[in-house]
Amino acid sequence: GKLIEWMDTPNEEDTDHNYYTSKTYGPTDPMSKDLWVNVDQMDKDKVKIHGILSNTHRQAARVNLSFDFPFYGHFLRDLTVATGGFIYTGDVVHRMLTATQYIAPLMANFDPSVSRNSTVIYFDNGTALVVQWDHVHLQDNYNLGSFTFQATLHSDGRIVFAYKEIPMEVAQISSVNHPVKVGLSDAFVVVHRIQQIPNVRRRTIYEYHRVELTKTKITNSTAVEMMPLPTCLQFTSCDSCISSQINFNCSWCHLLRRCSSGFDRHRQDWVDNSCPDETKDKSCDIISTTQLDPFITTLVAKTTGQSRSRGETTTARASSSTSRPPTSVPTEGKTTNICPKADNSNQCLDAAERKDTHPLHTGLILGILVVLLIMAAAVLVTVYIYHHPTSAASLFFIERRPSRWPAMKFRRGSGHPSYAEVEPVGQEKEGFIESEQC
């Protein structure tokens, strides 16, 4: 997600972005012409000019692929093409498409509706998808001329940005009304429950990686080729996962039977199933907690329940605490080892039960008392605020009423332009919150 510094070479440049390596070809390099796909020479039956996108502004349309396209290690079968010079790759279509999860040859405030010559074209030949923004103009700077560029997504994960007509310096394009980006981005989505609103869940996007290409290198007759690097998701067995020698620290989760670095689109499943705790000793002979005797598992939960604090969960294996990004469920672990040297499991259980009986009752009584005290305090505070509306406490809660919550603020408007989906396929438009990059 950091800004990439490019080597100063005349035509071809190599850069490693962890998930991708990129090569930039200058105007005089023959590869620039070779990477440009001449749509006019393709099969006319497969070349499609999207009528709505070619005549509207800030619209997006779903395009189904005829092949599996690997993006950051995830296989995609449908994408969302936007008029603003980019492709959205997320599963859930919302109105803040420019924030993350994009493939952007040149994201800007393009408006195909201002000219009859402006079109959005796409072509799928079974192994590659070509999307071309043809003779499109910037809405807030029409007189500068038209832009023609394309993105080609190959079935092997290779991504090519090719530029035919770029009438001005990309770095000089205004981002006041629309972000200007060149590159890739991916994120994972975490679902949070909103305590103040029952049965309502809020989804938050966490961008975990971004490729930012240097805008000054984008001119007429240039091209950028991005090759995917290996990711943990490609390994399908524990042995190959933990022995992998790639840029990422791969771990195997027995419960999900998945290899991951912990940062991909399956982040919530990874945390919900306690995979971070399971994978700490890097072993393929881990006994899953689901394979233990149910009574033993229940007993572990009881004996550690009273010492568990917020943000902790109980497992049957020893583990050390590590920092995690925000997720919808707790991720840290404290463990309890039950009679590790006992020869007789029944004796072990009897001893644990005898030891636990008295503290359990004490903890239950203390818990009830705490709840009653909190309820009484809430009633007193409510009465006080009602009769003293100008007090400091009253002003404190007024400033934090729902109309001032960040989630509500976002739904009313944000710094990102709002995109509407053409021909929606049933996805509900939801309020999203964009988080800073992990």
Short mmCIF file of C-alpha atoms in Angstrom, two decimals:
data_model
loop_
_atom_site.label_atom_id
_atom_site.label_comp_id
_atom_site.label_asym_id
_atom_site.label_seq_id
_atom_site.Cartn_x
_atom_site.Cartn_y
_atom_site.Cartn_z
CA GLY A 1 0.00 0.00 0.00
CA LYS A 2 3.02 2.35 -0.08
CA LEU A 3 3.84 4.71 -2.92
CA ILE A 4 6.22 2.96 -5.28
CA GLU A 5 9.38 4.74 -6.38
CA TRP A 6 10.26 3.94 -9.99
CA MET A 7 13.76 3.54 -11.36
CA ASP A 8 14.68 6.16 -13.92
CA THR A 9 15.12 4.03 -17.03
CA PRO A 10 13.95 5.13 -20.47
CA ASN A 11 11.50 2.43 -21.50
CA GLU A 12 11.10 -0.59 -19.25
CA GLU A 13 10.85 -0.63 -15.46
CA ASP A 14 10.45 -3.46 -12.94
CA THR A 15 8.82 -3.00 -9.55
CA ASP A 16 7.88 -5.53 -6.88
CA HIS A 17 4.56 -4.85 -5.10
CA ASN A 18 4.45 -8.01 -2.87
CA TYR A 19 1.34 -9.35 -4.59
CA TYR A 20 2.36 -8.27 -8.10
CA THR A 21 5.42 -7.30 -10.08
CA SER A 22 4.96 -4.59 -12.67
CA LYS A 23 6.75 -3.53 -15.83
CA THR A 24 6.19 -0.15 -17.46
CA TYR A 25 6.87 0.23 -21.17
CA GLY A 26 7.53 3.65 -22.68
CA PRO A 27 6.25 5.06 -25.99
CA THR A 28 9.29 3.85 -27.96
CA ASP A 29 9.20 0.28 -26.65
CA PRO A 30 7.68 -2.24 -29.12
CA MET A 31 5.94 -3.98 -26.20
CA SER A 32 3.68 -0.97 -25.73
CA LYS A 33 2.13 -1.58 -29.15
CA ASP A 34 2.08 -5.35 -28.68
CA LEU A 35 0.14 -5.07 -25.41
CA TRP A 36 -2.55 -2.88 -26.97
CA VAL A 37 -5.53 -5.02 -28.03
CA ASN A 38 -7.07 -3.80 -31.26
CA VAL A 39 -10.74 -4.37 -30.53
CA ASP A 40 -11.70 -3.53 -34.14
CA GLN A 41 -9.97 -6.71 -35.29
CA MET A 42 -11.72 -8.95 -32.77
CA ASP A 43 -14.77 -11.13 -33.37
CA LYS A 44 -17.63 -8.68 -33.83
CA ASP A 45 -20.06 -11.02 -32.08
CA LYS A 46 -17.99 -10.95 -28.88
CA VAL A 47 -17.23 -7.23 -28.80
CA LYS A 48 -19.92 -5.43 -26.83
CA ILE A 49 -20.53 -1.71 -26.59
CA HIS A 50 -22.40 -1.07 -23.35
CA GLY A 51 -25.21 1.27 -24.36
CA ILE A 52 -25.99 2.61 -20.90
CA LEU A 53 -22.41 3.10 -19.74
CA SER A 54 -21.59 4.84 -23.03
CA ASN A 55 -24.28 7.46 -22.40
CA THR A 56 -24.24 8.12 -18.66
CA HIS A 57 -22.04 9.51 -15.89
CA ARG A 58 -20.98 7.71 -12.70
CA GLN A 59 -22.66 4.45 -13.61
CA ALA A 60 -21.45 0.89 -13.16
CA ALA A 61 -22.55 -2.39 -14.74
CA ARG A 62 -21.93 -6.02 -13.83
CA VAL A 63 -20.02 -8.13 -16.36
CA ASN A 64 -19.91 -11.93 -16.11
CA LEU A 65 -16.65 -13.63 -17.06
CA SER A 66 -16.36 -16.84 -19.05
CA PHE A 67 -13.29 -17.85 -17.01
CA ASP A 68 -11.97 -17.70 -13.45
CA PHE A 69 -9.87 -14.60 -13.00
CA PRO A 70 -7.38 -14.70 -10.07
CA PHE A 71 -7.13 -11.37 -8.25
CA TYR A 72 -4.91 -11.23 -5.18
CA GLY A 73 -5.23 -15.03 -5.10
CA HIS A 74 -9.06 -15.00 -5.15
CA PHE A 75 -10.91 -16.36 -8.17
CA LEU A 76 -13.55 -14.01 -9.58
CA ARG A 77 -16.29 -14.78 -12.10
CA ASP A 78 -17.95 -11.37 -12.32
CA LEU A 79 -16.76 -7.78 -12.18
CA THR A 80 -18.31 -4.32 -12.23
CA VAL A 81 -17.23 -1.93 -14.99
CA ALA A 82 -17.57 1.78 -14.17
CA THR A 83 -17.67 4.82 -16.43
CA GLY A 84 -14.90 6.41 -14.34
CA GLY A 85 -12.07 4.41 -15.92
CA PHE A 86 -11.90 1.50 -13.47
CA ILE A 87 -13.26 -1.97 -12.70
CA TYR A 88 -14.70 -2.76 -9.28
CA THR A 89 -13.87 -6.28 -8.03
CA GLY A 90 -15.89 -6.50 -4.79
CA ASP A 91 -18.69 -8.98 -4.09
CA VAL A 92 -21.18 -6.47 -2.69
CA VAL A 93 -22.04 -3.51 -4.91
CA HIS A 94 -22.30 -0.28 -2.91
CA ARG A 95 -22.10 3.39 -3.80
CA MET A 96 -18.47 3.98 -2.82
CA LEU A 97 -16.80 1.95 -5.54
CA THR A 98 -13.78 4.23 -5.85
CA ALA A 99 -12.53 3.53 -2.32
CA THR A 100 -10.91 0.10 -2.73
CA GLN A 101 -11.19 -3.29 -4.44
CA TYR A 102 -10.52 -1.90 -7.89
CA ILE A 103 -8.50 -2.37 -11.07
CA ALA A 104 -7.86 1.16 -12.30
CA PRO A 105 -5.99 1.85 -15.54
CA LEU A 106 -7.03 5.49 -15.07
CA MET A 107 -9.69 6.31 -12.49
CA ALA A 108 -10.98 9.85 -13.02
CA ASN A 109 -14.14 11.88 -13.52
CA PHE A 110 -14.92 10.63 -17.02
CA ASP A 111 -18.36 11.35 -18.45
CA PRO A 112 -19.20 9.37 -21.62
CA SER A 113 -22.53 11.21 -21.93
CA VAL A 114 -20.92 14.48 -23.05
CA SER A 115 -19.87 13.12 -26.44
CA ARG A 116 -21.47 10.81 -28.98
CA ASN A 117 -18.04 9.37 -29.78
CA SER A 118 -17.47 8.20 -26.19
CA THR A 119 -18.05 4.49 -25.60
CA VAL A 120 -17.28 1.81 -23.02
CA ILE A 121 -16.41 -1.46 -24.78
CA TYR A 122 -15.65 -4.91 -23.44
CA PHE A 123 -14.60 -8.16 -25.05
CA ASP A 124 -14.26 -11.68 -23.57
CA ASN A 125 -12.53 -14.32 -25.69
CA GLY A 126 -12.58 -17.08 -23.06
CA THR A 127 -9.07 -16.48 -21.69
CA ALA A 128 -9.02 -12.69 -21.33
CA LEU A 129 -11.38 -9.77 -20.74
CA VAL A 130 -10.62 -6.46 -22.43
CA VAL A 131 -12.38 -3.31 -21.19
CA GLN A 132 -11.78 -0.16 -23.24
CA TRP A 133 -12.77 3.40 -22.43
CA ASP A 134 -12.84 4.88 -25.91
CA HIS A 135 -12.70 8.64 -26.59
CA VAL A 136 -14.00 9.55 -23.13
CA HIS A 137 -13.81 13.11 -21.78
CA LEU A 138 -13.32 14.53 -18.31
CA GLN A 139 -16.58 16.07 -17.19
CA ASP A 140 -14.90 19.10 -15.63
CA ASN A 141 -12.38 19.62 -18.46
CA TYR A 142 -14.00 18.65 -21.73
CA ASN A 143 -11.89 20.93 -23.95
CA LEU A 144 -8.66 19.10 -23.14
CA GLY A 145 -9.59 16.30 -25.54
CA SER A 146 -10.52 12.62 -25.30
CA PHE A 147 -8.82 9.72 -23.53
CA THR A 148 -8.57 6.19 -24.95
CA PHE A 149 -7.16 3.40 -22.78
CA GLN A 150 -7.91 -0.19 -21.80
CA ALA A 151 -7.41 -2.88 -19.17
CA THR A 152 -6.89 -6.54 -20.11
CA LEU A 153 -7.41 -9.24 -17.48
CA HIS A 154 -5.91 -12.62 -18.36
CA SER A 155 -6.98 -15.99 -16.98
CA ASP A 156 -3.50 -16.51 -15.50
CA GLY A 157 -3.94 -13.37 -13.35
CA ARG A 158 -1.83 -11.09 -15.53
CA ILE A 159 -3.19 -7.52 -15.79
CA VAL A 160 -2.26 -5.11 -18.59
CA PHE A 161 -2.99 -1.38 -18.71
CA ALA A 162 -2.52 0.08 -22.19
CA TYR A 163 -2.84 3.74 -23.14
CA LYS A 164 -3.47 5.02 -26.65
CA GLU A 165 -4.52 8.65 -26.18
CA ILE A 166 -3.69 10.62 -23.02
CA PRO A 167 -4.04 14.34 -23.93
CA MET A 168 -2.69 15.73 -20.65
CA GLU A 169 -0.43 14.81 -17.75
CA VAL A 170 -2.30 12.37 -15.53
CA ALA A 171 -0.80 13.96 -12.42
CA GLN A 172 -2.53 17.23 -13.40
CA ILE A 173 -6.05 15.75 -13.57
CA SER A 174 -8.25 17.32 -10.89
CA SER A 175 -9.35 15.06 -8.03
CA VAL A 176 -11.75 17.59 -6.51
CA ASN A 177 -14.91 15.87 -7.75
CA HIS A 178 -13.56 12.34 -8.25
CA PRO A 179 -10.48 10.39 -7.09
CA VAL A 180 -7.65 9.98 -9.61
CA LYS A 181 -5.90 6.62 -9.23
CA VAL A 182 -3.78 4.27 -11.31
CA GLY A 183 -3.23 0.81 -9.90
CA LEU A 184 -4.85 -2.02 -7.94
CA SER A 185 -6.45 -2.41 -4.52
CA ASP A 186 -8.06 -5.16 -2.46
CA ALA A 187 -9.75 -5.33 0.92
CA PHE A 188 -11.66 -7.60 3.26
CA VAL A 189 -15.09 -6.86 4.70
CA VAL A 190 -15.95 -7.28 8.38
CA VAL A 191 -19.53 -7.40 9.66
CA HIS A 192 -20.23 -5.63 12.96
CA ARG A 193 -23.38 -5.76 15.03
CA ILE A 194 -24.75 -2.36 16.04
CA GLN A 195 -25.78 -2.58 19.69
CA GLN A 196 -27.93 0.54 19.52
CA ILE A 197 -29.98 -0.83 16.58
CA PRO A 198 -31.18 -4.44 17.00
CA ASN A 199 -31.01 -6.79 14.01
CA VAL A 200 -28.88 -4.35 12.04
CA ARG A 201 -25.32 -5.08 10.96
CA ARG A 202 -22.73 -2.67 9.63
CA ARG A 203 -20.09 -3.69 7.14
CA THR A 204 -16.65 -2.12 7.31
CA ILE A 205 -14.06 -2.33 4.55
CA TYR A 206 -10.41 -2.79 5.56
CA GLU A 207 -7.99 -2.26 2.67
CA TYR A 208 -5.06 -4.64 3.18
CA HIS A 209 -3.03 -3.82 0.06
CA ARG A 210 -2.76 -1.28 -2.73
CA VAL A 211 -0.59 -0.96 -5.81
CA GLU A 212 -0.04 2.67 -6.79
CA LEU A 213 1.58 3.23 -10.18
CA THR A 214 3.40 6.47 -10.89
CA LYS A 215 1.08 8.76 -12.83
CA THR A 216 3.86 10.67 -14.57
CA LYS A 217 4.77 7.52 -16.53
CA ILE A 218 1.31 7.34 -18.13
CA THR A 219 1.41 9.01 -21.56
CA ASN A 220 0.42 8.27 -25.15
CA SER A 221 1.41 4.78 -26.34
CA THR A 222 2.57 3.47 -22.97
CA ALA A 223 1.66 0.24 -21.18
CA VAL A 224 1.98 -1.41 -17.78
CA GLU A 225 2.07 -5.18 -17.32
CA MET A 226 1.44 -6.64 -13.85
CA MET A 227 2.28 -10.27 -13.10
CA PRO A 228 0.76 -11.95 -10.01
CA LEU A 229 3.10 -13.33 -7.36
CA PRO A 230 2.33 -16.50 -5.34
CA THR A 231 -0.03 -16.13 -2.38
CA CYS A 232 -0.85 -18.41 0.54
CA LEU A 233 -4.29 -19.14 -0.91
CA GLN A 234 -2.81 -21.25 -3.71
CA PHE A 235 -1.61 -23.97 -1.31
CA THR A 236 -4.20 -26.69 -0.70
CA SER A 237 -2.43 -28.88 1.87
CA CYS A 238 -0.91 -28.24 5.28
CA ASP A 239 2.58 -29.44 4.36
CA SER A 240 2.85 -27.29 1.25
CA CYS A 241 1.40 -24.34 3.16
CA ILE A 242 3.74 -24.21 6.15
CA SER A 243 6.81 -25.11 4.08
CA SER A 244 6.12 -22.44 1.45
CA GLN A 245 8.92 -20.01 0.66
CA ILE A 246 7.10 -16.93 -0.62
CA ASN A 247 6.75 -13.29 0.41
CA PHE A 248 4.10 -14.11 3.02
CA ASN A 249 4.04 -15.92 6.35
CA CYS A 250 1.58 -18.68 5.49
CA SER A 251 -0.34 -20.66 8.12
CA TRP A 252 -2.70 -23.61 7.81
CA CYS A 253 -6.11 -23.68 9.49
CA HIS A 254 -7.30 -27.27 10.03
CA LEU A 255 -10.90 -26.30 10.65
CA LEU A 256 -11.24 -24.38 7.38
CA ARG A 257 -8.66 -26.49 5.53
CA ARG A 258 -7.25 -23.27 4.15
CA CYS A 259 -3.82 -21.68 3.84
CA SER A 260 -3.62 -17.97 4.54
CA SER A 261 -1.45 -15.15 5.79
CA GLY A 262 -4.49 -13.90 7.71
CA PHE A 263 -4.94 -10.96 5.35
CA ASP A 264 -7.25 -11.73 2.44
CA ARG A 265 -10.96 -11.59 1.65
CA HIS A 266 -11.65 -14.51 4.00
CA ARG A 267 -10.32 -12.61 7.02
CA GLN A 268 -13.56 -12.82 9.00
CA ASP A 269 -13.89 -16.60 8.55
CA TRP A 270 -10.24 -16.94 9.56
CA VAL A 271 -10.82 -15.09 12.84
CA ASP A 272 -14.32 -16.44 13.59
CA ASN A 273 -12.92 -19.99 13.49
CA SER A 274 -9.96 -19.14 15.79
CA CYS A 275 -7.46 -19.87 13.03
CA PRO A 276 -4.92 -17.30 14.36
CA ASP A 277 -4.70 -19.24 17.65
CA GLU A 278 -4.54 -22.65 15.97
CA THR A 279 -1.71 -21.78 13.63
CA LYS A 280 0.83 -20.41 16.10
CA ASP A 281 3.01 -23.50 16.51
CA LYS A 282 3.29 -24.12 12.75
CA SER A 283 2.54 -27.82 12.95
CA CYS A 284 0.47 -30.10 10.73
CA ASP A 285 -0.47 -32.52 13.53
CA ILE A 286 -2.60 -30.04 15.48
CA ILE A 287 -5.63 -31.59 17.15
CA SER A 288 -8.62 -29.42 16.51
CA THR A 289 -10.66 -28.40 19.53
CA THR A 290 -13.74 -29.76 17.79
CA GLN A 291 -12.23 -33.26 18.02
CA LEU A 292 -11.96 -33.19 21.81
CA ASP A 293 -14.52 -34.75 24.09
CA PRO A 294 -17.46 -32.31 24.32
CA PHE A 295 -17.48 -32.48 28.14
CA ILE A 296 -13.82 -31.49 28.30
CA THR A 297 -14.39 -28.56 25.95
CA THR A 298 -17.32 -27.36 28.05
CA LEU A 299 -15.24 -27.66 31.20
CA VAL A 300 -12.48 -25.51 29.73
CA ALA A 301 -15.01 -22.82 28.93
CA LYS A 302 -16.35 -22.88 32.50
CA THR A 303 -13.03 -22.76 34.28
CA THR A 304 -11.75 -19.87 32.22
CA GLY A 305 -15.01 -17.97 31.85
CA GLN A 306 -14.60 -15.85 34.94
CA SER A 307 -11.08 -14.72 34.02
CA ARG A 308 -11.93 -13.93 30.41
CA SER A 309 -11.82 -10.23 29.59
CA ARG A 310 -13.12 -8.36 26.62
CA GLY A 311 -11.26 -9.29 23.43
CA GLU A 312 -10.30 -12.80 24.70
CA THR A 313 -11.42 -16.25 23.68
CA THR A 314 -10.71 -19.71 25.09
CA THR A 315 -8.99 -22.52 23.22
CA ALA A 316 -7.69 -25.95 24.20
CA ARG A 317 -4.14 -25.19 23.06
CA ALA A 318 -1.51 -22.90 24.56
CA SER A 319 -0.91 -19.74 22.57
CA SER A 320 0.60 -16.31 22.93
CA SER A 321 -1.21 -13.02 22.35
CA THR A 322 -0.57 -11.17 19.11
CA SER A 323 -2.02 -7.96 17.81
CA ARG A 324 -4.87 -8.20 15.30
CA PRO A 325 -6.67 -5.65 13.17
CA PRO A 326 -10.27 -4.86 14.08
CA THR A 327 -12.67 -7.71 13.37
CA SER A 328 -16.22 -8.55 14.26
CA VAL A 329 -15.23 -11.06 16.93
CA PRO A 330 -12.52 -11.29 19.59
CA THR A 331 -9.24 -12.71 18.41
CA GLU A 332 -6.93 -12.90 21.38
CA GLY A 333 -6.55 -16.01 23.48
CA LYS A 334 -5.91 -17.11 27.05
CA THR A 335 -5.65 -20.83 27.66
CA THR A 336 -6.07 -23.29 30.46
CA ASN A 337 -4.22 -26.62 30.51
CA ILE A 338 -6.20 -29.36 32.29
CA CYS A 339 -4.10 -31.88 34.23
CA PRO A 340 -1.38 -32.31 31.59
CA LYS A 341 0.38 -35.03 33.65
CA ALA A 342 -2.68 -36.88 34.91
CA ASP A 343 -2.89 -40.58 34.02
CA ASN A 344 -6.60 -40.87 34.63
CA SER A 345 -8.80 -38.40 32.79
CA ASN A 346 -11.74 -39.03 35.18
CA GLN A 347 -9.61 -38.07 38.16
CA CYS A 348 -8.56 -34.97 36.30
CA LEU A 349 -12.17 -33.96 35.60
CA ASP A 350 -13.30 -34.67 39.20
CA ALA A 351 -10.51 -32.52 40.58
CA ALA A 352 -11.29 -29.70 38.18
CA GLU A 353 -14.99 -29.81 39.02
CA ARG A 354 -14.34 -29.71 42.78
CA LYS A 355 -11.97 -26.81 42.34
CA ASP A 356 -14.36 -24.91 40.14
CA THR A 357 -17.64 -25.33 42.07
CA HIS A 358 -17.12 -22.67 44.72
CA PRO A 359 -15.63 -19.92 42.51
CA LEU A 360 -18.41 -20.45 39.96
CA HIS A 361 -21.15 -19.60 42.48
CA THR A 362 -19.19 -16.62 43.77
CA GLY A 363 -18.66 -15.28 40.27
CA LEU A 364 -22.35 -15.70 39.43
CA ILE A 365 -23.44 -13.73 42.50
CA LEU A 366 -20.91 -10.97 41.78
CA GLY A 367 -22.07 -10.80 38.18
CA ILE A 368 -25.71 -10.36 39.21
CA LEU A 369 -24.76 -7.62 41.67
CA VAL A 370 -22.75 -5.77 39.01
CA VAL A 371 -25.66 -5.92 36.56
CA LEU A 372 -28.07 -4.58 39.18
CA LEU A 373 -25.70 -1.73 40.07
CA ILE A 374 -25.32 -0.78 36.38
CA MET A 375 -29.10 -0.79 35.90
CA ALA A 376 -29.61 1.37 38.98
CA ALA A 377 -26.94 3.80 37.82
CA ALA A 378 -28.52 4.03 34.36
CA VAL A 379 -31.91 4.85 35.87
CA LEU A 380 -30.41 7.53 38.11
CA VAL A 381 -28.46 9.09 35.22
CA THR A 382 -31.58 9.13 33.04
CA VAL A 383 -33.62 10.85 35.76
CA TYR A 384 -30.84 13.36 36.38
CA ILE A 385 -30.46 14.24 32.70
CA TYR A 386 -34.24 14.62 32.32
CA HIS A 387 -34.44 17.15 35.14
CA HIS A 388 -31.11 18.91 34.32
CA PRO A 389 -31.05 19.28 30.50
CA THR A 390 -28.25 21.86 30.55
CA SER A 391 -25.86 19.85 32.72
CA ALA A 392 -22.48 18.60 31.43
CA ALA A 393 -23.79 15.02 31.31
CA SER A 394 -26.79 16.05 29.20
CA LEU A 395 -24.60 17.93 26.73
CA PHE A 396 -22.23 14.96 26.55
CA PHE A 397 -24.99 12.60 25.39
CA ILE A 398 -26.56 15.18 23.08
CA GLU A 399 -23.26 15.57 21.23
CA ARG A 400 -23.15 11.78 20.77
CA ARG A 401 -26.71 11.23 19.65
CA PRO A 402 -27.22 8.92 16.62
CA SER A 403 -27.31 11.78 14.13
CA ARG A 404 -23.67 12.46 14.94
CA TRP A 405 -22.40 8.88 14.77
CA PRO A 406 -19.72 8.27 12.08
CA ALA A 407 -21.79 5.49 10.46
CA MET A 408 -24.75 7.81 10.08
CA LYS A 409 -22.54 10.61 8.80
CA PHE A 410 -21.18 8.32 6.13
CA ARG A 411 -24.58 7.30 4.87
CA ARG A 412 -25.48 10.94 4.33
CA GLY A 413 -22.40 11.57 2.23
CA SER A 414 -18.67 11.07 2.01
CA GLY A 415 -15.67 12.26 0.11
CA HIS A 416 -16.13 9.51 -2.46
CA PRO A 417 -18.45 9.99 -5.44
CA SER A 418 -21.63 7.98 -5.47
CA TYR A 419 -21.93 5.39 -8.22
CA ALA A 420 -25.25 3.87 -9.25
CA GLU A 421 -25.42 0.34 -10.58
CA VAL A 422 -26.93 -0.31 -13.97
CA GLU A 423 -29.27 -3.31 -14.15
CA PRO A 424 -28.81 -4.40 -10.52
CA VAL A 425 -28.82 -8.13 -9.87
CA GLY A 426 -30.34 -8.07 -6.41
CA GLN A 427 -27.45 -6.77 -4.30
CA GLU A 428 -28.73 -4.33 -1.75
CA LYS A 429 -27.00 -0.97 -1.62
CA GLU A 430 -25.57 -0.70 1.87
CA GLY A 431 -23.80 1.91 3.92
CA PHE A 432 -20.09 1.15 4.14
CA ILE A 433 -17.36 2.62 6.24
CA GLU A 434 -13.90 2.83 4.74
CA SER A 435 -11.09 2.10 7.15
CA GLU A 436 -7.49 3.08 6.80
CA GLN A 437 -5.17 0.54 5.24
CA CYS A 438 -4.00 -2.27 7.53
#
